[in-house]
Tab-separated table of C-alpha atoms and ligand atoms in Angstrom:
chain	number	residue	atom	x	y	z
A	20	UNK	CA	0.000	0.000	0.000
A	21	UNK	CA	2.894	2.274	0.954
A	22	UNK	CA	4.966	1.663	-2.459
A	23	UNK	CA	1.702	2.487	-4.116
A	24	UNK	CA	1.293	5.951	-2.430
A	25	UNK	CA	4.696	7.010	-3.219
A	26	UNK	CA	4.858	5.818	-7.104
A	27	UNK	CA	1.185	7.489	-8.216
A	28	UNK	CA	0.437	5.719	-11.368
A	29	UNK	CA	0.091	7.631	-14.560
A	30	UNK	CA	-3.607	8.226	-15.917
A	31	UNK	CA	-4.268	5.353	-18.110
A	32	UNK	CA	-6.288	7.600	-20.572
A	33	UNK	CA	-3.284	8.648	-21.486
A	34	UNK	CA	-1.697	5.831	-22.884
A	35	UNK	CA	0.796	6.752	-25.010
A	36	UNK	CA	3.026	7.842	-21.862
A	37	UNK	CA	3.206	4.219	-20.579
A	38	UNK	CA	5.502	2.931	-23.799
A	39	UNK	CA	8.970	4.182	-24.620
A	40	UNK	CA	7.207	6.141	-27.917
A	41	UNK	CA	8.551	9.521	-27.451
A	42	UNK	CA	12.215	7.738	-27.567
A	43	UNK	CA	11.481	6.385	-30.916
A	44	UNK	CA	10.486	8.455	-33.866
A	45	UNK	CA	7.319	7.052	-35.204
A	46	UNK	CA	8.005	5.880	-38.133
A	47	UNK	CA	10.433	3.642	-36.643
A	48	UNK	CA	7.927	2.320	-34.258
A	49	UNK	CA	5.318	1.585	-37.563
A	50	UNK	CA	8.466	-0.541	-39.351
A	51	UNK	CA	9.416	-2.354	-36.331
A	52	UNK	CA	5.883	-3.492	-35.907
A	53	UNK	CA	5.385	-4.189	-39.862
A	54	UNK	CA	8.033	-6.108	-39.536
A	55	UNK	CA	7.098	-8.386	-36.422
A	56	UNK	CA	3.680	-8.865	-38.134
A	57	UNK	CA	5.092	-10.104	-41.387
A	58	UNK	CA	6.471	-12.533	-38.892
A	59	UNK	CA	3.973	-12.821	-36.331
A	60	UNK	CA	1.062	-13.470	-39.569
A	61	UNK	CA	3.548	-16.214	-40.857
A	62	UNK	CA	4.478	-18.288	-37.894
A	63	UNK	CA	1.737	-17.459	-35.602
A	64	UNK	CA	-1.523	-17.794	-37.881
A	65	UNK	CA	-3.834	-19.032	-35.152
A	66	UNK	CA	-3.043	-16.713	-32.870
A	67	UNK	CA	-3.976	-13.406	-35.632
A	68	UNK	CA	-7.680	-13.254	-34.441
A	69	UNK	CA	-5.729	-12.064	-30.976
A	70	UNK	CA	-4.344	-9.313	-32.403
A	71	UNK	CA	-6.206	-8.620	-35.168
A	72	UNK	CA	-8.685	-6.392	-33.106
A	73	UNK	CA	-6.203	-3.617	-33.050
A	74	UNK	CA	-6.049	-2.884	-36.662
A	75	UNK	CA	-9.850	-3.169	-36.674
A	76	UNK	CA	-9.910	-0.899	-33.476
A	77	UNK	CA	-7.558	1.790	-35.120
A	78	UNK	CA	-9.190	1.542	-38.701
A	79	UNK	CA	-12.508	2.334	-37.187
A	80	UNK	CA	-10.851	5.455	-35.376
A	81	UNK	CA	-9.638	6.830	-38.348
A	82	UNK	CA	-12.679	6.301	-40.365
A	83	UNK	CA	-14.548	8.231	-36.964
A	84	UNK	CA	-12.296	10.961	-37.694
A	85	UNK	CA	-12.377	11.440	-41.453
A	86	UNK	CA	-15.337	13.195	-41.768
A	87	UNK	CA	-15.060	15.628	-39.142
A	88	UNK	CA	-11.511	16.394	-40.142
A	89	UNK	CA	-12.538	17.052	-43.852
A	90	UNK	CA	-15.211	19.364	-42.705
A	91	UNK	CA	-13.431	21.911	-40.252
A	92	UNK	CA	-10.208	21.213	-42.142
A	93	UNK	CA	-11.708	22.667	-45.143
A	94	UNK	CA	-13.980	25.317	-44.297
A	95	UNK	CA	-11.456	26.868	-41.664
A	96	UNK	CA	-8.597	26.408	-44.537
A	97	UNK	CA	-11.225	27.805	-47.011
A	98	UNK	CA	-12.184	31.226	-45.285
A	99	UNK	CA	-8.338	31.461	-45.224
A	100	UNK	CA	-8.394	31.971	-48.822
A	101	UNK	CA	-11.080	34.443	-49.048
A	102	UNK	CA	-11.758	35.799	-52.329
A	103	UNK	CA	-13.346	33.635	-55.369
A	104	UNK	CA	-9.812	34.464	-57.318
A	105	UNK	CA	-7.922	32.853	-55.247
A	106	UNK	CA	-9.947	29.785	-54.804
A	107	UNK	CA	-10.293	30.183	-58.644
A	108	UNK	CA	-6.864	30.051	-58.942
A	109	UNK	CA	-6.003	27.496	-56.227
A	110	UNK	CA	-8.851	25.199	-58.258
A	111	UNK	CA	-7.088	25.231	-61.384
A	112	UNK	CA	-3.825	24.453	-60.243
A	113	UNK	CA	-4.960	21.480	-58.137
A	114	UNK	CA	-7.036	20.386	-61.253
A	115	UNK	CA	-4.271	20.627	-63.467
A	116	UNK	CA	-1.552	19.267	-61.236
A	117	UNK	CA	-4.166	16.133	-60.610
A	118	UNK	CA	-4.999	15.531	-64.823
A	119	UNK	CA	-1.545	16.001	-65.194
A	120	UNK	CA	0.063	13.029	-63.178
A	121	UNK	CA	-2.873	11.076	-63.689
A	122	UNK	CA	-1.996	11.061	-67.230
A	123	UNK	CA	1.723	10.873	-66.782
A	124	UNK	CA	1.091	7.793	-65.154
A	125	UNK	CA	-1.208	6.239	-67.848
A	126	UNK	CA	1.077	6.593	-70.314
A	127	UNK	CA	3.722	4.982	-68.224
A	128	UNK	CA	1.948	1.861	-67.857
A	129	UNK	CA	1.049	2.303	-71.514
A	130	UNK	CA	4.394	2.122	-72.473
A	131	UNK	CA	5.647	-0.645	-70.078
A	132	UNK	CA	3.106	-2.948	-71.139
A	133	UNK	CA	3.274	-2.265	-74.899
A	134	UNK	CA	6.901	-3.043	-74.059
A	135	UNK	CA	6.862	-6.199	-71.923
A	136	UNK	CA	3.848	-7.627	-73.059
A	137	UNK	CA	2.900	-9.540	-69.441
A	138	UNK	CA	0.160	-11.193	-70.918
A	139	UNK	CA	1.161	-12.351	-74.127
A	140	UNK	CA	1.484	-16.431	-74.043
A	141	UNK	CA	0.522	-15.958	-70.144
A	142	UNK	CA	0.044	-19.710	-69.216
A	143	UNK	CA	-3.071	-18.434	-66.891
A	144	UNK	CA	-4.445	-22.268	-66.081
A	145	UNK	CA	-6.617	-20.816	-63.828
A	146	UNK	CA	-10.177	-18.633	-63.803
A	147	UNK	CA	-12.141	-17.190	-60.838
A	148	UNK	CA	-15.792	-16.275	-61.123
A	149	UNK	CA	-15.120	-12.376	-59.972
A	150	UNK	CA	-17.728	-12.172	-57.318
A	151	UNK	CA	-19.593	-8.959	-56.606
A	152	UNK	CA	-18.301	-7.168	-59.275
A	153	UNK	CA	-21.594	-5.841	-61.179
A	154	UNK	CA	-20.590	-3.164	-64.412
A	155	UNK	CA	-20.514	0.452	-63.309
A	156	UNK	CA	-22.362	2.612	-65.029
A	157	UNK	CA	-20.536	5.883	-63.518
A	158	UNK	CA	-20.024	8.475	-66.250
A	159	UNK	CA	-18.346	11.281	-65.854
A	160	UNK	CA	-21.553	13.741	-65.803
A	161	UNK	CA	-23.111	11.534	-62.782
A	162	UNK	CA	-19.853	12.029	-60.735
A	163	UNK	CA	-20.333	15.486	-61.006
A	164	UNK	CA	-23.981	15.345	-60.490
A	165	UNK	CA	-23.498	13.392	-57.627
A	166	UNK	CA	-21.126	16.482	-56.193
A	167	UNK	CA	-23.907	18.459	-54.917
A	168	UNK	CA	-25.441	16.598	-51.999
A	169	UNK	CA	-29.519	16.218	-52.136
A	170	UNK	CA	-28.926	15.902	-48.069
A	171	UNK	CA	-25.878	16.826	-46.567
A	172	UNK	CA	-26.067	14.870	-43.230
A	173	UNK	CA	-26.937	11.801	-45.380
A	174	UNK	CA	-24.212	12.887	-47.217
A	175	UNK	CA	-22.225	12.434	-43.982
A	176	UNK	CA	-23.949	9.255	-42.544
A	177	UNK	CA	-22.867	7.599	-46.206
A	178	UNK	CA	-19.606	8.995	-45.768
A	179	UNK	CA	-19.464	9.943	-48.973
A	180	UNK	CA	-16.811	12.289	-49.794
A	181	UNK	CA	-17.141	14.451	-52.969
A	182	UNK	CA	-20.732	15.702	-51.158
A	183	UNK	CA	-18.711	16.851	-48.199
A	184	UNK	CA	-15.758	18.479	-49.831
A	185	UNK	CA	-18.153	20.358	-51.865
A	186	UNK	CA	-20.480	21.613	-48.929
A	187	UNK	CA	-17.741	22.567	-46.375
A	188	UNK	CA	-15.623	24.672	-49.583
A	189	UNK	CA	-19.147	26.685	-50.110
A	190	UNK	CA	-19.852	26.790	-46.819
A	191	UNK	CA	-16.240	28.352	-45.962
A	192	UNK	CA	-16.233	30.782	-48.732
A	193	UNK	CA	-19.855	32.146	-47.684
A	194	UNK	CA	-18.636	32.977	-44.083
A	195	UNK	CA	-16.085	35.081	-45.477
A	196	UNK	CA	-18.868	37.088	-47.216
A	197	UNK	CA	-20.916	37.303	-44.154
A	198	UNK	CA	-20.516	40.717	-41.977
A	199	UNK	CA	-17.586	41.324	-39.902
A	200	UNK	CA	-18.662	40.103	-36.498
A	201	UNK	CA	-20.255	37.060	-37.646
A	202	UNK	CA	-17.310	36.232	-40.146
A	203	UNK	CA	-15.056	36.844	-37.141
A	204	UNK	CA	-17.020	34.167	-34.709
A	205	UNK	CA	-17.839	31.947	-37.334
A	206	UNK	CA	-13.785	31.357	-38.218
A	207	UNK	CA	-12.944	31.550	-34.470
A	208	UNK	CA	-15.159	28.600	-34.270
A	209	UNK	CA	-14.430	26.649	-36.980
A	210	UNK	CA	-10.733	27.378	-36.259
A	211	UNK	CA	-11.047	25.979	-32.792
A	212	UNK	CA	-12.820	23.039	-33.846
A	213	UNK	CA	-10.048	22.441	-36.159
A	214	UNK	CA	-7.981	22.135	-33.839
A	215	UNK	CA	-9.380	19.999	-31.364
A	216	UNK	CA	-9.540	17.410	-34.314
A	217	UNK	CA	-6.382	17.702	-35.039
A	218	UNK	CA	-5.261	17.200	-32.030
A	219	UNK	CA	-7.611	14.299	-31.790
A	220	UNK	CA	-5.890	12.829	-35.041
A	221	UNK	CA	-2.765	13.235	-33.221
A	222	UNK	CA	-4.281	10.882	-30.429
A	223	UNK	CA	-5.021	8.320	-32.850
A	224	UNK	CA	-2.088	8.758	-34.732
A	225	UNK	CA	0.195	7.527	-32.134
A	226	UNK	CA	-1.290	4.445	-31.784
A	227	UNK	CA	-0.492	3.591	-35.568
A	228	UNK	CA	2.019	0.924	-34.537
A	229	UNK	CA	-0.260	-1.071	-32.680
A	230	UNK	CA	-3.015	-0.867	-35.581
A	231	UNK	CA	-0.350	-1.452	-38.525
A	232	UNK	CA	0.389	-4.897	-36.601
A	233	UNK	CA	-2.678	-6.079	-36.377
A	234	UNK	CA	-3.550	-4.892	-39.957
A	235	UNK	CA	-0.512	-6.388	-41.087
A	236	UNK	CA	-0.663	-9.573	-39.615
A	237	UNK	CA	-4.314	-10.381	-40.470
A	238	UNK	CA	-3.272	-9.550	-44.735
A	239	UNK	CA	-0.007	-11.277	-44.448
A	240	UNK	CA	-1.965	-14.478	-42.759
A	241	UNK	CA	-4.622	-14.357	-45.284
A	242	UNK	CA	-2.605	-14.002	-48.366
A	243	UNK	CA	-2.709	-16.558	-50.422
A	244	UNK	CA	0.439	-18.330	-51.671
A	245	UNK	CA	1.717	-15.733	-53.097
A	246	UNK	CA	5.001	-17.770	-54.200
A	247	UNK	CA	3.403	-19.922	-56.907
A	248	UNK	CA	1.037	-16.734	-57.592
A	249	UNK	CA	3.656	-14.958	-58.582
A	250	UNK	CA	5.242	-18.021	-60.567
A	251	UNK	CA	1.795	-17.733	-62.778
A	252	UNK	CA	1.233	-13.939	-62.219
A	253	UNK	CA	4.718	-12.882	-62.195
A	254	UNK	CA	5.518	-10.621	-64.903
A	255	UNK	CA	2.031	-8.750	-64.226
A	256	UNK	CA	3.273	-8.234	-61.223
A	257	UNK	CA	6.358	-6.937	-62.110
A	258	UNK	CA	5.031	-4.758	-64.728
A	259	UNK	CA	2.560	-3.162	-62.489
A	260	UNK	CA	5.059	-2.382	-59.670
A	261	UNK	CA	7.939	-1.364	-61.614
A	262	UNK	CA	5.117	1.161	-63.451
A	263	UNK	CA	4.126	2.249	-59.827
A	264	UNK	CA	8.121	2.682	-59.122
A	265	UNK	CA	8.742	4.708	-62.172
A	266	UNK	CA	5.656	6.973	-61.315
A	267	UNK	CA	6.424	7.489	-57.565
A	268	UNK	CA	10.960	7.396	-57.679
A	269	UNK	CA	10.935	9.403	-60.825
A	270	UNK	CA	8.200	10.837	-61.844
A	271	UNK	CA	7.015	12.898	-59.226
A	272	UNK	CA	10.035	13.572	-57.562
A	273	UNK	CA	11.112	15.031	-61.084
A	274	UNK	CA	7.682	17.577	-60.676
A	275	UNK	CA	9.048	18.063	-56.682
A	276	UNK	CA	12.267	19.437	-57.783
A	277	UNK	CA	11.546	21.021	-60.834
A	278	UNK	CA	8.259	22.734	-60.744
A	279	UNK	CA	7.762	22.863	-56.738
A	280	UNK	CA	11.833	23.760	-56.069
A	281	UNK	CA	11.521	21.262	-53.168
A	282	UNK	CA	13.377	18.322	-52.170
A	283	UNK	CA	12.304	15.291	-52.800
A	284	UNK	CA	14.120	13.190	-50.711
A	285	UNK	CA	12.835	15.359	-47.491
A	286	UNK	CA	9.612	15.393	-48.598
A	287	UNK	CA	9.685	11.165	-48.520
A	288	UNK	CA	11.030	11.048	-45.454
A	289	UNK	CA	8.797	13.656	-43.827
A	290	UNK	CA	5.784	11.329	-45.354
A	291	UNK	CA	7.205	7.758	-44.468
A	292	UNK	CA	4.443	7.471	-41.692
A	293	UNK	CA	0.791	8.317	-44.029
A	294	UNK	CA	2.701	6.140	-46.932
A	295	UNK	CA	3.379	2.819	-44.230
A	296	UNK	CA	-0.072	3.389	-43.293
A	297	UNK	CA	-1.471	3.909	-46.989
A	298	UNK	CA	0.614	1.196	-47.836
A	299	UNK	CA	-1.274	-0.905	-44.781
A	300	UNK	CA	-4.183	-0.266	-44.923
A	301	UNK	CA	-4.809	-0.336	-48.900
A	302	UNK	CA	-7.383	2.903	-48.215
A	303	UNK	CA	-6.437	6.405	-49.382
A	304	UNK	CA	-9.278	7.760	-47.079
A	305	UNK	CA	-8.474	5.622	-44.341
A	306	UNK	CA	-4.965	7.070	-44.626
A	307	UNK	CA	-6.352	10.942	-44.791
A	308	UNK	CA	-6.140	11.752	-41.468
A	309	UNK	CA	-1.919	11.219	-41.113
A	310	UNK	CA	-2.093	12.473	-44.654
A	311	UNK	CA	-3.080	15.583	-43.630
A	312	UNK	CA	-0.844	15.887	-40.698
A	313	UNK	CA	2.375	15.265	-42.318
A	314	UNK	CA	1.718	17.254	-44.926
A	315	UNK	CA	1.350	20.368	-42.715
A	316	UNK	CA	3.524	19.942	-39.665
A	317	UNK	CA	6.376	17.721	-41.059
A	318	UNK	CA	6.824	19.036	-44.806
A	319	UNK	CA	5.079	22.786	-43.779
A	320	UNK	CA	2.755	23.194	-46.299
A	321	UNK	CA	-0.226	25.611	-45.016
A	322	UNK	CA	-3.571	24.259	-43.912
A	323	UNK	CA	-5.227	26.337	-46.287
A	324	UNK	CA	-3.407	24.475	-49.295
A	325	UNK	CA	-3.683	21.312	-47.775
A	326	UNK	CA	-6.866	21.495	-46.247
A	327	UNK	CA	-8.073	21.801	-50.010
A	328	UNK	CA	-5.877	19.867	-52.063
A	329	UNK	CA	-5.420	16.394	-49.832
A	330	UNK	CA	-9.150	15.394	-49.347
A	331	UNK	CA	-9.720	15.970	-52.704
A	332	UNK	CA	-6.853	14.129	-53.942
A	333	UNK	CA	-7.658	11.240	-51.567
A	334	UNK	CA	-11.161	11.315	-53.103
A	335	UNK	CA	-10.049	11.911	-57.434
A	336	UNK	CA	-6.616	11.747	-57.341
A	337	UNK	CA	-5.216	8.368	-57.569
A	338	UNK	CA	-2.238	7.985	-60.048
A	339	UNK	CA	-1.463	4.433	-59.086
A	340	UNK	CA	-5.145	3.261	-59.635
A	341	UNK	CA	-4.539	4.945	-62.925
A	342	UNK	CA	-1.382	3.093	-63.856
A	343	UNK	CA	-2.778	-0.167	-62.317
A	344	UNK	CA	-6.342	-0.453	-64.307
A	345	UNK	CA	-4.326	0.075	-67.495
A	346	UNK	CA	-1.864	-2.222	-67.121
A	347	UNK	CA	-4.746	-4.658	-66.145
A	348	UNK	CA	-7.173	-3.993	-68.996
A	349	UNK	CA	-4.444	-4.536	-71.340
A	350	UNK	CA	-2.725	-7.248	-69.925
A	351	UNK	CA	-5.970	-9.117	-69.948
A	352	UNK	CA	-6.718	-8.070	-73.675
A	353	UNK	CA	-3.557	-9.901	-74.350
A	354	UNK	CA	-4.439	-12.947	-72.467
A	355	UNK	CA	-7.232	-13.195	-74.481
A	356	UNK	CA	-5.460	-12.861	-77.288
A	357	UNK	CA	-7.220	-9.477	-78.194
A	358	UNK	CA	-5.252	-7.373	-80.546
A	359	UNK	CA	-6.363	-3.237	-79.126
A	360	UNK	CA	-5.779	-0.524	-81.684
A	361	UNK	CA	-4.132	2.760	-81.141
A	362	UNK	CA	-7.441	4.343	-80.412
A	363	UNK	CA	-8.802	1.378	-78.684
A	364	UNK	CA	-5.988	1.896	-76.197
A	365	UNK	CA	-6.424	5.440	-76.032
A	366	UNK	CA	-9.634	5.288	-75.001
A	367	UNK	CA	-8.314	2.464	-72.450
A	368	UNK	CA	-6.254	5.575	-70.782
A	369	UNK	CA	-9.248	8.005	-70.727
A	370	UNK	CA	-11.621	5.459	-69.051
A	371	UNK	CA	-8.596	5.007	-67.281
A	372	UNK	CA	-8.503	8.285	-65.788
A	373	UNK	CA	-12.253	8.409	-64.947
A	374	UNK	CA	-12.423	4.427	-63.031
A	375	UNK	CA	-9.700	6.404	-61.281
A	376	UNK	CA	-11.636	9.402	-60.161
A	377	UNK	CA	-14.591	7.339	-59.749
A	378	UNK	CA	-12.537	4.618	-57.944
A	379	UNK	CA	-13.591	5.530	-53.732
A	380	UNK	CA	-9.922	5.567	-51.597
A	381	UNK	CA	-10.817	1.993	-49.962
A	382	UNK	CA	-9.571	-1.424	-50.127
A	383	UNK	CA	-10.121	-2.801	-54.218
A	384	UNK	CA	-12.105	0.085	-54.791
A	385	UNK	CA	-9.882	-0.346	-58.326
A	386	UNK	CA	-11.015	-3.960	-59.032
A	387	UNK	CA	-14.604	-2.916	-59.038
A	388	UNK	CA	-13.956	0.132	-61.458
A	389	UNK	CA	-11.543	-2.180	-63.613
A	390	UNK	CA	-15.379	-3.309	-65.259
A	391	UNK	CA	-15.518	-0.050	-66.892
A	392	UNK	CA	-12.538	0.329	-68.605
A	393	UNK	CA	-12.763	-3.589	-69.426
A	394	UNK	CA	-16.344	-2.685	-70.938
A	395	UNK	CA	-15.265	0.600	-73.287
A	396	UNK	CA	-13.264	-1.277	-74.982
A	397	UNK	CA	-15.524	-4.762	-75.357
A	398	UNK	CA	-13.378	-6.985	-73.380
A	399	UNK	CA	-14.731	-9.389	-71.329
A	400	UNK	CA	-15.392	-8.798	-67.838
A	401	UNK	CA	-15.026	-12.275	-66.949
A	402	UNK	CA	-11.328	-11.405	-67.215
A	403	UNK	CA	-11.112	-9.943	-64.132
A	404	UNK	CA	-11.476	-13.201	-62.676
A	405	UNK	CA	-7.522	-13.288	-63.838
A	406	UNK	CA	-6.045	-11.035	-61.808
A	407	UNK	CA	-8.455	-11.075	-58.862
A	408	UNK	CA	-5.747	-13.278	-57.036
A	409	UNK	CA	-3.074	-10.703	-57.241
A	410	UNK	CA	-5.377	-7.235	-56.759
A	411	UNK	CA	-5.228	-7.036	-52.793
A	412	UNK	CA	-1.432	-7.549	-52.881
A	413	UNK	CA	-1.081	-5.092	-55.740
A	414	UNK	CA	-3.296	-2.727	-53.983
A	415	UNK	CA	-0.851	-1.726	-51.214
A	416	UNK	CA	1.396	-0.477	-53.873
A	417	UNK	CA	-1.129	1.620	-55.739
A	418	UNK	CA	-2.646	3.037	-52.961
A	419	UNK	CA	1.055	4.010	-51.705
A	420	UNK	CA	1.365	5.855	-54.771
A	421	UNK	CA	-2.466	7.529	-54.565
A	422	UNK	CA	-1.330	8.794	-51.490
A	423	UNK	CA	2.371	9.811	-52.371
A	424	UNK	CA	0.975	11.744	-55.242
A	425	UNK	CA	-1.594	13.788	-53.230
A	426	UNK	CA	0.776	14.870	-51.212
A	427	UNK	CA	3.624	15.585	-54.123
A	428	UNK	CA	0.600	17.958	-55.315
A	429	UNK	CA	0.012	19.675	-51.702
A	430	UNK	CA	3.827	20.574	-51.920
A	431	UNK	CA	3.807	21.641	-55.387
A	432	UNK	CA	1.228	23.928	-55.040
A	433	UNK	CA	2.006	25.535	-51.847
A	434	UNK	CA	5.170	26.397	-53.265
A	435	UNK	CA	3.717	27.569	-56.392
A	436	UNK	CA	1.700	29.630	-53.706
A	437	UNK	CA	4.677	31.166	-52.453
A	438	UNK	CA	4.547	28.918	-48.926
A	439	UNK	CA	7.894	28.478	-47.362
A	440	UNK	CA	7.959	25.142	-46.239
A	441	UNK	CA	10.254	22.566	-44.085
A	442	UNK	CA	11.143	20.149	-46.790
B	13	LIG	N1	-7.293	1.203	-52.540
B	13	LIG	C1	-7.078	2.341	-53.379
B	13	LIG	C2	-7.046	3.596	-52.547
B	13	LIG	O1	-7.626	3.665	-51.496
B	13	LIG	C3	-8.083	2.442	-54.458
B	13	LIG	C4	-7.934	1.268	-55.378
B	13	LIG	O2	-8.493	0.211	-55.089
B	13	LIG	O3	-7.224	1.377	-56.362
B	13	LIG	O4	-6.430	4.567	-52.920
């Protein structure tokens, strides 16, 4: 009783005190627990469901936070910006930047599998039924249409994101047009509220470790054998993640240090805990909430800029689902043994571009879009069932990339913007 009087224990609601984490950086603390999951997930199989709770547990905090982190996040950033020319302005550039390296990744893939030809001869001995995977009939015009919510708290409840982004930017740039004294209260507010989230995100964040390892153990445990996969799958494989490595290593570090005047290298480094997680948890909106804190208080770019360009990007900006659906329309037209034309495969990248802005950031959210750009071009959808083995694996990679070139974008444009930033 005495011992316990003089050593007062430390609130346990304030866990992150009772582990050595502020000795190790982070990001340290994420690879040392990937690692022991790869490990744990291989030799200890039975004993996942243990541990798997605590990627469930930390998945379901970050999808509680999401939505009201986009909300405040933007319409605090947005009556930042003020005037309609500089959201005007700010629009274009993030469109741009977004078509841009969308494309540039396209035509990467193009190239690489007009060059290696993955699928020609491919001994595939083996067809899955693709199960619910109906064809999408999301055009372009119904993505927009489906921008301005009919309901915004069903809007919320749905979690759907394009809704949201567009109520909370109109809702920030009318409360900079309201009269002084209300304008004033209304950004205190939202400014405080901001910040309490953040700091709420912060919370969570810390506890990424703990929910990478039981993420990663569960995948790793439930993967099939990958080894004689990759035997029949190989060289798709390849192809896809060497196109994903040109995209992210040269690519957009290239744009980084050219256009933004950054460096690259820093940037990486400053983002190696959102990319583990992206690369985790397969789900660019999972993954918004570190997103969005690395971007401002490790690389410095301004919450204004990234308040706008990040939830956006996580939403219709997703180079390596671009890359990816390319290389896997085409590599199943030449399993087929379907010969595409020049403007057959053009029309591969534009549908390309649209699965990926229709394409939600979560898990295989690409596989389901991948029936679009099989159907513009009449191949058959059954062919899905071909790479179906491979697409969770290969999602960890594109997501990576979705999420690497958001936040390439928030630090090109905030530069572009004149921000002086930390990277
Ligand atoms: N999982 C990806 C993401 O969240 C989307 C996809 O399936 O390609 O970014």
């Amino acid at each position: 009783m005495d011992s316990l009087l003089k050593t007062p224990k430390k609130p346990i609601y304030w866990i992150p005190k009772f582990l050595p984490m502020k000795k190790l950086a982070l990001y340290w603390q994420i690879l040392i627990a990937f690692g022991l999951a790869i490990l744990f997930g291989i030799f200890l199989k039975s004993w996942v469901p243990y541990v798997s709770w605590m990627g469930d547990l930390f998945l379901k905090a970050l999808k509680m936070i999401i939505i009201p982190l986009i909300f405040t996040s933007m319409v605090s950033g947005i009556t930042q910006i003020g005037d309609a020319k500089n959201l005007g302005r700010l629009g274009i550039k993030t469109f741009a930047y977004f078509i841009g390296t969308t494309l540039l990744a396209l035509f990467t893939g193009l190239v690489l599998v007009n060059m290696i030809k993955p699928g020609v001869g491919a001994e595939l001995g083996f067809q899955q039924t693709p199960v619910g995977i109906a064809s999408q009939n999301q055009t372009f015009g119904s993505i927009l249409m489906e921008m301005v919510p009919e309901n915004i708290v069903k809007a919320m409840v749905e979690g759907q994101m394009l809704p949201i982004i567009f109520f909370s930017l109109l809702l920030g740039f009318f409360i900079t047009k309201t009269q002084k004294s209300h304008r004033s209260t209304l950004t205190g507010f939202f400014n405080a509220l901001f910040e309490a989230v953040m700091k709420l995100t912060l919370f969570i964040i810390r506890f990424t470790p703990f929910g990478i390892f039981g993420i990663i153990a569960k995948t790793v445990s439930e993967q099939p054998d990958l080894v004689e996969l990759a035997t029949r799958l190989g060289l798709y494989m390849t192809v896809v993640i060497l196109g994903l490595f040109i995209h992210a290593a040269i690519w957009l570090p290239l744009l980084i240090k050219f256009i933004g005047k950054a460096n690259p290298f820093k940037h990486f480094r400053a983002m190696s805990e959102p990319l583990i997680t992206a690369f985790s948890t397969s789900s660019s909106s999972a993954t918004l909430p570190l997103t969005m804190y690395a971007v401002e208080n490790k690389s410095g770019v301004s919450n204004t800029i990234s308040s706008f360009t990040l939830p956006l990007g996580a939403t219709i900006n997703m180079n390596g689902t671009a890359l990816y659906e390319l290389i896997a329309a085409l590599f199943i037209a030449q399993a087929y043994g379907i010969d595409l034309t020049f403007g057959q495969q053009m029309i591969v990248v534009l549908t390309g571009l649209l699965a990926a802005v229709g394409s939600a950031g979560i898990p295989m959210a690409g596989l389901v879009m991948m029936s679009i750009v099989l159907t513009s071009v009449g191949l058959p959808i059954e062919g899905i069932g071909l790479i179906l083995a491979v697409d969770r694996f290969l999602d960890m990679f594109r997501t990576t990339v979705n999420v690497w070139g958001d936040t390439c974008g928030a630090v090109i444009i905030a530069k572009s913007e004149g921000e002086q930033l930390l990277v």
